[in-house]
Tab-separated table of C-alpha atoms in Angstrom:
chain	number	residue	atom	x	y	z
B	1	MET	CA	24.023	24.294	-4.348
B	2	ARG	CA	24.117	20.808	-5.731
B	3	ARG	CA	21.380	19.977	-8.197
B	4	THR	CA	20.158	16.542	-9.224
B	5	VAL	CA	18.161	16.471	-12.431
B	6	ILE	CA	16.027	13.491	-13.376
B	7	SER	CA	13.862	13.064	-16.436
B	8	LEU	CA	11.177	10.607	-15.376
B	9	SER	CA	10.438	7.673	-17.629
B	10	THR	CA	6.875	7.020	-18.703
B	11	ILE	CA	4.408	5.883	-16.070
B	12	LEU	CA	1.428	4.056	-17.495
B	13	LEU	CA	-1.454	4.261	-15.069
B	14	LEU	CA	-4.402	1.963	-15.493
B	15	ALA	CA	-7.693	2.871	-13.865
B	16	CYS	CA	-9.642	-0.077	-12.527
B	17	GLY	CA	-13.258	-0.521	-13.511
B	18	ASP	CA	-16.217	0.170	-11.266
B	19	ASP	CA	-17.766	-3.269	-11.662
B	20	VAL	CA	-17.418	-5.229	-8.441
B	21	THR	CA	-18.290	-8.898	-8.113
B	22	SER	CA	-18.877	-10.152	-4.592
B	23	ALA	CA	-17.305	-13.371	-3.409
B	24	GLY	CA	-16.847	-15.091	-0.090
B	25	SER	CA	-18.533	-17.109	2.598
B	26	ASP	CA	-20.212	-16.622	5.941
B	27	GLY	CA	-18.472	-16.500	9.291
B	28	GLU	CA	-14.810	-15.967	10.004
B	29	THR	CA	-13.693	-17.844	6.883
B	30	GLU	CA	-12.999	-16.397	3.496
B	31	GLY	CA	-13.906	-17.742	0.092
B	32	GLY	CA	-13.771	-16.823	-3.571
B	33	THR	CA	-10.850	-16.831	-5.910
B	34	SER	CA	-8.242	-14.143	-6.066
B	35	ALA	CA	-9.417	-11.288	-8.236
B	36	GLY	CA	-6.612	-8.839	-8.819
B	37	SER	CA	-6.982	-5.334	-10.062
B	38	THR	CA	-8.097	-5.036	-13.635
B	39	SER	CA	-8.065	-2.056	-15.934
B	40	ASP	CA	-10.866	-0.784	-18.091
B	41	THR	CA	-9.258	2.427	-19.320
B	42	PRO	CA	-5.692	2.063	-20.541
B	43	THR	CA	-4.119	5.468	-20.703
B	44	SER	CA	-1.827	6.900	-23.309
B	45	SER	CA	1.824	7.081	-22.430
B	46	SER	CA	3.726	10.327	-22.198
B	47	GLU	CA	7.335	10.895	-23.204
B	48	THR	CA	9.593	12.753	-20.845
B	49	ALA	CA	11.511	15.868	-21.620
B	50	SER	CA	15.267	15.836	-22.012
B	51	GLY	CA	16.984	18.373	-19.815
B	52	SER	CA	15.466	20.754	-17.301
B	53	THR	CA	16.199	23.870	-15.303
B	54	THR	CA	15.541	25.113	-11.825
B	55	ASP	CA	13.257	28.071	-11.101
B	56	ALA	CA	13.655	30.692	-8.440
B	57	ALA	CA	11.592	30.380	-5.287
B	58	ASP	CA	9.373	33.257	-6.321
B	59	GLY	CA	8.168	31.335	-9.367
B	60	SER	CA	10.113	33.220	-12.009
B	61	SER	CA	12.158	31.278	-14.533
B	62	SER	CA	15.916	31.275	-14.185
B	63	ALA	CA	18.559	30.640	-16.796
B	64	ALA	CA	19.841	27.077	-16.998
B	65	ASP	CA	23.375	26.334	-15.872
B	66	ASP	CA	26.053	25.007	-18.192
B	67	SER	CA	25.250	21.391	-17.339
B	68	THR	CA	21.972	21.616	-19.263
B	69	SER	CA	23.455	23.088	-22.409
B	70	THR	CA	24.812	21.359	-25.501
B	71	GLY	CA	27.464	22.476	-27.972
B	72	GLY	CA	28.602	25.290	-25.686
B	73	GLU	CA	25.309	27.194	-26.152
B	74	PRO	CA	23.189	28.018	-23.097
B	75	ALA	CA	20.060	25.898	-22.721
B	76	GLN	CA	16.848	27.656	-23.680
B	77	GLU	CA	15.076	29.214	-20.730
B	78	PRO	CA	11.646	27.573	-20.297
B	79	GLU	CA	8.570	29.752	-20.430
B	80	PHE	CA	5.509	29.252	-18.288
B	81	ALA	CA	2.748	27.485	-20.197
B	82	ARG	CA	-0.008	29.729	-21.530
B	83	ASP	CA	-3.794	29.454	-21.254
B	84	ILE	CA	-3.486	26.839	-18.492
B	85	ARG	CA	-3.545	26.888	-14.707
B	86	LEU	CA	-2.016	24.334	-12.334
B	87	GLU	CA	-4.483	24.047	-9.491
B	88	ARG	CA	-4.084	20.824	-7.534
B	89	LEU	CA	-1.458	18.305	-6.352
B	90	THR	CA	-1.923	14.913	-4.725
B	91	VAL	CA	0.461	12.310	-3.324
B	92	ASN	CA	-0.319	8.603	-3.277
B	93	GLN	CA	1.543	5.753	-1.569
B	94	ALA	CA	-1.504	3.457	-1.754
B	95	THR	CA	-4.284	5.895	-0.859
B	96	GLN	CA	-4.527	9.397	-2.289
B	97	VAL	CA	-3.782	12.433	-0.120
B	98	GLU	CA	-4.563	15.998	-1.232
B	99	LEU	CA	-1.566	18.325	-0.934
B	100	VAL	CA	-2.691	21.446	-2.818
B	101	VAL	CA	-6.255	22.483	-3.665
B	102	ASP	CA	-6.992	25.633	-5.714
B	103	GLY	CA	-3.319	26.526	-5.472
B	104	VAL	CA	-3.299	26.513	-1.661
B	105	GLU	CA	-1.307	23.981	0.351
B	106	LEU	CA	-3.320	21.926	2.842
B	107	GLU	CA	-2.218	21.714	6.445
B	108	PRO	CA	-0.916	18.296	7.568
B	109	GLU	CA	-3.839	17.911	9.948
B	110	ASP	CA	-6.099	17.955	6.899
B	111	TYR	CA	-4.413	14.909	5.344
B	112	ASN	CA	-6.814	11.965	5.238
B	113	THR	CA	-3.922	9.560	5.933
B	114	ARG	CA	-0.358	9.833	7.078
B	115	VAL	CA	2.353	9.902	4.414
B	116	ILE	CA	5.294	7.761	5.519
B	117	SER	CA	8.983	8.218	4.890
B	118	GLY	CA	11.001	5.773	2.811
B	119	ARG	CA	8.116	4.539	0.654
B	120	ARG	CA	7.600	5.118	-3.074
B	121	ALA	CA	5.056	7.830	-3.850
B	122	LEU	CA	3.225	9.126	-6.896
B	123	VAL	CA	2.654	12.884	-7.103
B	124	ARG	CA	-0.007	14.010	-9.580
B	125	GLY	CA	-0.791	17.483	-10.884
B	126	PHE	CA	-4.163	18.651	-12.216
B	127	TRP	CA	-5.013	21.692	-14.320
B	128	SER	CA	-7.773	23.859	-15.729
B	129	LEU	CA	-7.765	25.483	-19.174
B	130	HIS	CA	-8.626	28.855	-20.643
B	131	ALA	CA	-11.280	28.815	-23.340
B	132	ASN	CA	-8.747	29.447	-26.125
B	133	PHE	CA	-6.220	26.789	-25.128
B	134	GLU	CA	-4.703	24.974	-28.111
B	135	PRO	CA	-4.016	21.244	-27.572
B	136	ARG	CA	-0.264	20.552	-27.336
B	137	ASP	CA	2.500	19.034	-25.230
B	138	ILE	CA	3.081	20.754	-21.899
B	139	MET	CA	6.010	20.049	-19.613
B	140	GLY	CA	5.287	19.665	-15.913
B	141	ARG	CA	8.231	20.063	-13.575
B	142	LEU	CA	8.306	18.946	-9.956
B	143	THR	CA	11.134	20.328	-7.843
B	144	ILE	CA	11.970	18.719	-4.509
B	145	THR	CA	14.334	20.589	-2.183
B	146	TYR	CA	16.049	18.924	0.771
B	147	ASP	CA	17.433	20.276	4.031
B	148	ASP	CA	21.014	20.063	2.776
B	149	GLY	CA	20.223	22.285	-0.195
B	150	THR	CA	20.184	19.579	-2.837
B	151	GLU	CA	17.347	19.507	-5.347
B	152	LEU	CA	15.621	16.763	-7.266
B	153	GLU	CA	13.835	17.773	-10.475
B	154	GLN	CA	11.526	15.619	-12.531
B	155	ASP	CA	9.990	16.634	-15.860
B	156	PHE	CA	6.863	14.971	-17.215
B	157	VAL	CA	5.555	15.830	-20.678
B	158	GLN	CA	1.801	15.544	-21.090
B	159	PHE	CA	-0.295	16.089	-24.204
B	160	VAL	CA	-3.075	18.366	-22.994
B	161	ASP	CA	-6.260	18.439	-25.037
B	162	GLY	CA	-8.907	18.860	-22.348
B	163	GLU	CA	-9.493	19.242	-18.651
B	164	SER	CA	-7.617	16.990	-16.234
B	165	SER	CA	-9.214	14.286	-14.100
B	166	ASP	CA	-8.238	11.816	-11.400
B	167	GLY	CA	-9.427	8.874	-13.434
B	168	ALA	CA	-7.204	8.406	-16.433
B	169	GLY	CA	-3.446	8.455	-16.102
B	170	ALA	CA	-3.131	10.603	-19.226
B	171	SER	CA	-5.247	13.330	-17.619
B	172	SER	CA	-2.675	14.389	-15.053
B	173	PHE	CA	0.993	15.144	-14.689
B	174	GLN	CA	2.721	12.264	-12.899
B	175	TRP	CA	5.963	12.278	-10.958
B	176	LEU	CA	7.165	9.075	-9.314
B	177	LEU	CA	9.391	9.501	-6.262
B	178	GLU	CA	11.488	6.547	-5.149
B	179	PRO	CA	11.743	5.595	-1.432
B	180	GLU	CA	15.130	7.249	-0.946
B	181	ALA	CA	13.633	10.552	-2.138
B	182	ILE	CA	10.902	10.529	0.546
B	183	VAL	CA	12.715	11.904	3.604
B	184	PRO	CA	11.845	14.382	6.361
B	185	GLY	CA	12.356	18.061	5.635
B	186	MET	CA	11.585	17.821	1.930
B	187	SER	CA	9.755	20.677	0.250
B	188	TYR	CA	8.058	20.644	-3.140
B	189	ARG	CA	6.792	22.917	-5.894
B	190	ALA	CA	5.362	22.192	-9.346
B	191	ARG	CA	5.281	24.335	-12.498
B	192	LEU	CA	4.018	23.997	-16.054
B	193	PHE	CA	6.199	25.081	-18.980
B	194	GLU	CA	5.907	25.340	-22.723
B	195	MET	CA	8.069	22.920	-24.656
B	196	PRO	CA	11.319	24.346	-26.046
B	197	ASN	CA	10.815	26.455	-29.204
B	198	SER	CA	7.047	26.392	-28.757
B	199	ASP	CA	5.194	29.040	-30.757
B	200	ALA	CA	1.782	28.314	-29.276
B	201	PRO	CA	-0.395	31.396	-28.816
B	202	GLY	CA	-2.159	32.332	-25.622
B	203	GLU	CA	-1.840	34.378	-22.482
B	204	LEU	CA	-0.080	33.639	-19.237
B	205	SER	CA	-2.593	33.076	-16.486
B	206	GLU	CA	-2.503	35.203	-13.362
B	207	PRO	CA	-1.157	33.680	-11.202
B	208	PRO	CA	1.069	31.571	-13.487
B	209	PRO	CA	0.797	27.756	-13.500
B	210	ILE	CA	2.718	27.100	-10.298
B	211	VAL	CA	1.708	25.470	-6.980
B	212	PRO	CA	1.693	26.037	-4.117
B	213	LEU	CA	1.129	29.669	-4.987
B	214	ALA	CA	2.579	31.063	-1.765
B	215	GLY	CA	5.917	29.266	-2.135
B	216	PRO	CA	7.379	25.776	-1.767
B	217	GLY	CA	5.213	23.406	0.219
B	218	THR	CA	6.431	21.051	2.928
B	219	LEU	CA	5.484	17.404	2.713
B	220	GLU	CA	4.709	16.298	6.251
B	221	LEU	CA	6.051	12.768	6.723
B	222	TYR	CA	5.460	10.188	9.428
B	223	ASP	CA	9.048	9.174	9.994
B	224	VAL	CA	9.166	5.885	11.910
B	225	PRO	CA	10.375	2.391	10.962
B	226	LEU	CA	7.472	0.299	9.640
B	227	GLU	CA	8.038	-3.367	8.843
B	228	LEU	CA	6.047	-6.585	8.617
B	229	ARG	CA	7.755	-9.907	9.298
B	230	VAL	CA	6.126	-13.077	8.001
B	231	VAL	CA	6.946	-16.768	8.292
B	232	LEU	CA	5.270	-18.867	5.604
B	233	VAL	CA	4.546	-22.412	6.756
B	234	PRO	CA	3.984	-25.014	4.018
B	235	VAL	CA	1.539	-27.560	5.468
B	236	GLN	CA	2.414	-31.108	4.447
B	237	HIS	CA	-0.946	-32.868	4.494
B	238	GLU	CA	-0.761	-36.620	4.905
B	239	PHE	CA	-4.164	-38.259	4.824
B	240	GLU	CA	-5.497	-41.635	3.649
B	241	GLY	CA	-2.434	-42.460	1.558
B	242	CYS	CA	-2.185	-38.977	0.041
B	243	THR	CA	0.646	-36.504	0.654
B	244	GLN	CA	0.384	-32.939	-0.651
B	245	MET	CA	2.309	-29.796	0.114
B	246	PRO	CA	2.745	-26.409	-1.612
B	247	ASP	CA	5.986	-25.995	-3.533
B	248	ILE	CA	6.818	-22.387	-2.629
B	249	THR	CA	9.260	-20.702	-5.012
B	250	ASP	CA	11.011	-17.347	-4.799
B	251	ALA	CA	8.498	-15.997	-7.338
B	252	ASP	CA	5.631	-17.080	-5.072
B	253	VAL	CA	7.156	-15.308	-2.093
B	254	GLU	CA	7.696	-12.201	-4.196
B	255	ALA	CA	4.048	-12.125	-5.289
B	256	MET	CA	2.874	-12.368	-1.684
B	257	ARG	CA	5.377	-9.756	-0.528
B	258	ILE	CA	4.273	-7.290	-3.179
B	259	ALA	CA	0.599	-7.769	-2.291
B	260	LEU	CA	1.303	-7.240	1.407
B	261	GLU	CA	3.525	-4.189	0.893
B	262	GLN	CA	1.162	-2.529	-1.586
B	263	ASN	CA	-1.737	-2.765	0.883
B	264	ASN	CA	0.060	-1.929	4.130
B	265	PRO	CA	1.808	1.246	5.382
B	266	VAL	CA	5.318	-0.221	5.495
B	267	GLN	CA	8.737	0.462	4.121
B	268	THR	CA	9.358	-3.259	3.779
B	269	ALA	CA	7.974	-6.729	4.455
B	270	THR	CA	10.340	-9.625	5.070
B	271	PHE	CA	9.514	-13.282	4.529
B	272	GLU	CA	10.924	-16.611	5.646
B	273	ILE	CA	9.825	-20.085	4.581
B	274	ARG	CA	9.682	-22.455	7.524
B	275	GLU	CA	10.271	-26.167	7.312
B	276	PRO	CA	7.008	-27.979	6.514
B	277	MET	CA	4.494	-28.673	9.236
B	278	ILE	CA	3.132	-32.204	8.947
B	279	TYR	CA	-0.614	-32.485	9.473
B	280	THR	CA	-2.357	-35.868	9.391
B	281	GLU	CA	-5.987	-35.120	10.222
B	282	THR	CA	-8.818	-34.353	7.823
B	283	ILE	CA	-9.195	-30.811	6.546
B	284	GLY	CA	-12.859	-30.312	5.879
B	285	ASP	CA	-14.939	-31.231	8.890
B	286	ALA	CA	-17.243	-28.961	10.866
B	287	ALA	CA	-14.312	-27.360	12.672
B	288	GLY	CA	-13.097	-25.676	9.471
B	289	PHE	CA	-9.455	-24.703	9.596
B	290	SER	CA	-9.328	-24.234	13.370
B	291	PRO	CA	-7.489	-27.568	14.055
B	292	VAL	CA	-4.850	-26.536	11.513
B	293	LEU	CA	-4.583	-23.154	13.238
B	294	ALA	CA	-4.127	-24.903	16.583
B	295	ALA	CA	-1.296	-26.955	15.087
B	296	LEU	CA	0.260	-23.797	13.643
B	297	ALA	CA	-0.006	-22.103	17.035
B	298	GLN	CA	1.820	-24.969	18.685
B	299	ALA	CA	4.484	-24.901	15.963
B	300	ARG	CA	4.908	-21.160	16.507
B	301	ALA	CA	5.152	-21.676	20.260
B	302	ALA	CA	7.851	-24.303	19.740
B	303	ASP	CA	9.768	-22.047	17.339
B	304	ASP	CA	9.596	-19.145	19.798
B	305	PRO	CA	9.959	-16.358	17.186
B	306	ASP	CA	10.092	-12.677	18.012
B	307	PRO	CA	6.669	-11.503	19.217
B	308	SER	CA	6.149	-9.320	16.136
B	309	VAL	CA	6.312	-12.205	13.650
B	310	TYR	CA	3.241	-13.349	11.702
B	311	TYR	CA	2.811	-17.050	10.880
B	312	TYR	CA	0.822	-18.004	7.786
B	313	GLY	CA	0.076	-21.595	6.843
B	314	LEU	CA	-0.300	-22.478	3.163
B	315	LEU	CA	-2.652	-25.393	2.500
B	316	ASP	CA	-3.025	-27.796	-0.412
B	317	PRO	CA	-5.366	-30.351	1.219
B	318	CYS	CA	-5.637	-33.997	0.238
B	319	ASP	CA	-9.351	-34.083	1.098
B	320	GLY	CA	-12.189	-31.600	0.782
B	321	TYR	CA	-13.021	-28.658	2.945
B	322	PRO	CA	-16.233	-26.695	3.524
B	323	PRO	CA	-17.357	-25.041	0.281
B	324	GLY	CA	-16.141	-21.458	0.025
B	325	LEU	CA	-13.568	-21.793	2.788
B	326	GLY	CA	-10.532	-19.855	1.566
B	327	GLY	CA	-8.724	-18.821	4.716
B	328	GLN	CA	-9.055	-18.321	8.436
B	329	ALA	CA	-7.336	-16.394	11.207
B	330	ILE	CA	-6.823	-17.690	14.709
B	331	ALA	CA	-8.499	-14.559	16.091
B	332	ILE	CA	-9.325	-10.930	15.558
B	333	ALA	CA	-6.137	-9.838	17.260
B	334	GLY	CA	-6.314	-7.679	20.321
B	335	PRO	CA	-3.926	-4.830	21.115
B	336	PRO	CA	-0.474	-5.207	19.539
B	337	THR	CA	1.320	-6.434	22.647
B	338	MET	CA	4.148	-8.896	23.091
B	339	GLU	CA	1.945	-11.405	24.878
B	340	ASN	CA	-0.483	-11.417	21.911
B	341	GLY	CA	2.052	-12.949	19.550
B	342	GLN	CA	0.010	-16.148	19.393
B	343	GLN	CA	-2.804	-14.155	17.793
B	344	ARG	CA	-0.623	-13.410	14.769
B	345	ILE	CA	-1.445	-16.728	13.098
B	346	SER	CA	-3.618	-17.447	10.063
B	347	THR	CA	-3.881	-19.885	7.176
B	348	GLY	CA	-5.271	-20.064	3.653
B	349	ARG	CA	-5.457	-22.024	0.442
B	350	TRP	CA	-2.353	-22.266	-1.690
B	351	ASN	CA	-4.314	-22.277	-4.973
B	352	ASN	CA	-1.169	-23.447	-6.810
B	353	SER	CA	0.773	-20.173	-6.586
B	354	GLY	CA	1.718	-17.287	-4.367
B	355	ALA	CA	-0.053	-14.899	-6.715
B	356	ALA	CA	-3.304	-16.861	-6.346
B	357	ALA	CA	-2.897	-17.087	-2.561
B	358	ALA	CA	-1.984	-13.424	-2.082
B	359	GLU	CA	-5.447	-11.879	-1.832
B	360	THR	CA	-6.630	-14.227	0.912
B	361	PHE	CA	-3.243	-13.837	2.617
B	362	VAL	CA	-3.567	-10.035	2.844
B	363	HIS	CA	-7.126	-10.401	4.174
B	364	GLU	CA	-6.211	-12.938	6.864
B	365	VAL	CA	-3.169	-10.982	7.994
B	366	GLY	CA	-5.594	-8.073	8.319
B	367	HIS	CA	-7.551	-10.053	10.910
B	368	THR	CA	-4.363	-10.747	12.850
B	369	GLN	CA	-3.711	-6.997	12.805
B	370	GLY	CA	-7.018	-6.519	14.599
B	371	ARG	CA	-9.151	-5.773	11.538
B	372	ARG	CA	-12.758	-6.897	11.334
B	373	HIS	CA	-14.669	-7.501	8.133
B	374	VAL	CA	-15.964	-4.636	6.037
B	375	ARG	CA	-19.455	-5.072	4.654
B	376	CYS	CA	-19.761	-5.332	0.874
B	377	SER	CA	-21.206	-8.592	-0.431
B	378	GLY	CA	-23.513	-9.058	2.556
B	379	GLY	CA	-21.843	-12.349	3.447
B	380	GLU	CA	-19.316	-10.768	5.778
B	381	ALA	CA	-19.802	-11.495	9.477
B	382	GLY	CA	-18.345	-9.581	12.389
B	383	ILE	CA	-18.193	-6.293	10.517
B	384	ASP	CA	-16.507	-3.055	11.513
B	385	ALA	CA	-19.397	-0.692	12.139
B	386	ALA	CA	-17.086	2.328	12.038
B	387	TYR	CA	-16.018	1.795	8.418
B	388	PRO	CA	-16.799	5.133	6.729
B	389	HIS	CA	-17.352	4.262	3.037
B	390	ALA	CA	-20.654	2.747	1.898
B	391	GLY	CA	-20.600	-0.652	0.240
B	392	GLY	CA	-17.047	-1.392	1.325
B	393	ARG	CA	-15.667	1.117	-1.195
B	394	ILE	CA	-12.129	2.388	-0.660
B	395	GLY	CA	-13.354	6.000	-0.787
B	396	VAL	CA	-10.259	7.621	-2.357
B	397	TRP	CA	-8.044	6.849	-5.322
B	398	GLY	CA	-5.649	3.964	-4.747
B	399	PHE	CA	-2.249	3.442	-6.354
B	400	GLY	CA	-0.008	0.379	-6.494
B	401	ILE	CA	3.625	1.194	-5.749
B	402	TYR	CA	4.704	-1.885	-7.732
B	403	ASP	CA	2.047	-2.442	-10.398
B	404	PHE	CA	1.501	1.315	-11.003
B	405	GLU	CA	-2.264	0.810	-11.280
B	406	LEU	CA	-4.918	3.234	-10.097
B	407	ARG	CA	-7.935	1.952	-8.182
B	408	THR	CA	-11.107	4.018	-8.344
B	409	PRO	CA	-12.808	5.207	-5.143
B	410	THR	CA	-16.057	3.463	-6.129
B	411	GLY	CA	-14.686	0.445	-8.013
B	412	GLY	CA	-12.105	-0.606	-5.438
B	413	ARG	CA	-13.290	-2.460	-2.340
B	414	ASP	CA	-11.520	-2.685	0.981
B	415	TYR	CA	-9.444	-5.878	1.305
B	416	MET	CA	-11.426	-6.834	4.421
B	417	THR	CA	-14.571	-7.333	2.295
B	418	TYR	CA	-15.596	-10.437	0.343
B	419	CYS	CA	-15.775	-8.427	-2.884
B	420	SER	CA	-13.363	-8.392	-5.788
B	421	ASN	CA	-11.120	-5.457	-6.808
B	422	GLU	CA	-9.795	-5.448	-3.243
B	423	TRP	CA	-7.494	-2.660	-2.139
B	424	VAL	CA	-6.526	-0.745	0.964
B	425	SER	CA	-8.799	2.137	1.931
B	426	ASP	CA	-7.619	5.271	3.690
B	427	TYR	CA	-9.432	3.935	6.769
B	428	SER	CA	-7.551	0.625	6.687
B	429	TRP	CA	-4.238	2.404	6.143
B	430	GLU	CA	-4.702	4.373	9.348
B	431	GLN	CA	-6.071	1.381	11.290
B	432	THR	CA	-3.043	-0.783	10.579
B	433	LEU	CA	-0.282	1.839	10.715
B	434	ASP	CA	-0.272	2.136	14.494
B	435	VAL	CA	-0.266	-1.662	14.890
B	436	ILE	CA	2.690	-2.009	12.506
B	437	GLU	CA	4.573	0.771	14.286
B	438	VAL	CA	4.214	-0.917	17.675
B	439	LEU	CA	5.235	-4.348	16.383
B	440	THR	CA	8.234	-2.876	14.567
B	441	SER	CA	9.343	-1.256	17.824
B	442	PHE	CA	9.468	-4.732	19.419
B	443	ASP	CA	12.162	-5.715	16.943
B	444	GLN	CA	14.260	-2.749	18.029
B	445	ALA	CA	13.768	-3.388	21.751
B	446	ASP	CA	15.668	-5.795	23.970
B	447	THR	CA	12.988	-8.398	24.665
B	448	SER	CA	13.401	-11.610	26.578
B	449	PRO	CA	10.992	-14.284	27.830
B	450	SER	CA	9.627	-13.913	31.343
B	451	ASP	CA	9.609	-16.573	34.047
B	452	SER	CA	5.820	-16.828	33.976
B	453	VAL	CA	3.851	-19.429	32.063
B	454	MET	CA	1.054	-18.563	29.669
B	455	LEU	CA	-1.612	-21.139	28.940
B	456	ALA	CA	-3.094	-20.825	25.461
B	457	GLY	CA	-5.888	-22.778	23.899
B	458	MET	CA	-8.530	-22.991	21.241
B	459	VAL	CA	-12.191	-23.935	21.384
B	460	HIS	CA	-13.131	-25.445	18.018
B	461	GLU	CA	-16.521	-25.040	16.408
B	462	ASP	CA	-17.389	-28.658	17.253
B	463	GLY	CA	-16.826	-27.972	20.962
B	464	THR	CA	-13.472	-29.713	21.355
B	465	THR	CA	-10.524	-27.875	22.880
B	466	GLU	CA	-6.749	-27.847	22.617
B	467	TRP	CA	-4.239	-26.338	25.050
B	468	TRP	CA	-0.539	-25.524	24.936
B	469	THR	CA	2.017	-23.267	26.632
B	470	PRO	CA	3.709	-20.703	24.397
B	471	VAL	CA	6.556	-18.548	25.630
B	472	SER	CA	5.396	-15.501	27.588
B	473	TYR	CA	7.107	-12.130	27.237
B	474	THR	CA	5.222	-10.518	30.128
B	475	HIS	CA	3.832	-11.330	33.535
B	476	LEU	CA	0.543	-12.611	32.059
B	477	THR	CA	-0.466	-15.806	33.894
B	478	LEU	CA	-4.181	-16.178	33.215
B	479	PRO	CA	-5.355	-18.677	30.554
B	480	THR	CA	-5.996	-17.189	27.144
B	481	ILE	CA	-8.471	-18.797	24.745
B	482	TYR	CA	-8.632	-17.926	21.063
B	483	SER	CA	-11.919	-18.865	19.503
B	484	VAL	CA	-12.951	-18.435	15.857
């Protein structure tokens, strides 16, 4: 049996605060500045152990092999930690999923969201203490076993001086699994050990600190390709002698990619920057951004991209625009079909950087994935009445796969609200996953335009209309109107 041993470097988890400030505007337009996740409780870091061993499937410790020894002497056999129980495990790719509760593995049908293959994941372990427990370092070991017999071990050393909690990063064991480690057929088990040469007193709990108690658990994965494809369109605004256009750098694209990937159930998001779209009309009349969206729709129709591709216009207007108007989608997209490609169009303020534009971008793409607003500030219109968490809260612990920050269930707000501390809820994760899966399948299919003609148009808020003929990928022949 081949064994891979990894000592995990420190993960510093920051728990976001519960204070939520509402922002936004009425109608189908978004306002407020980007308010990223903030931390109110920095956690202490934990050093990792050097060297580790593998335990037998029945939970008993086994002697280390020669690869873990130094100076020709066998490595010291770890002992189960005393006066402590390991009771619970969770996995988090953006929204927390319970794996083990009270030592018992949950069935996959009890997961609140699907866990996807090929995406970074944080596994956390939680404990309870005997009354006589003496504060000290405890080593938590996560063992992953794969179908081919290989094993991945990660050790995380945690100073334990009280009961564990979801909130602070220092109150749990933390094992970070990279995308290539999240594959179908993987099983897992976690144990707690005393540090080498520990002379701490205490008694071994019965059962010992190991979960799942019955044996290795199986992580049920949703194993399908999941990708988002985005074309960013810098809008070159020429108006009354002024010319302005966002200067989009690689760092800007990276900031927007990270925001989109952290909040969506994908393995990857790919971005292209299109040549600028010249726009010479005012941006700021009663029609809002809908004339710009019509121009973007015609540009998309002329480009004839794959039907799965999202177009997003970035605006740095020469003139004013309605107060609070931050972004707008061409429609609340219907079913994810090939003929609905023209509904995957939205636009938003540039705000001088990709990082500043990212929050509105994620929100507007949400509309083009079929998402309605979630009520939080009270200014949201067209809300999703089925949203399950009061006040737009995300409902479960969130985790950023790139920023390594925790979002609290009550402090985080769904990204389809107008409130700050926006994050993906378990509800939003499930709502968008099926859409992303269908669109990704288009990229793997042999699609070609049909001989039919589709008439598309937009009715602006001032009553004027625009019409154009995008490429049709189906037999659809009836006019389609997208109104915002």
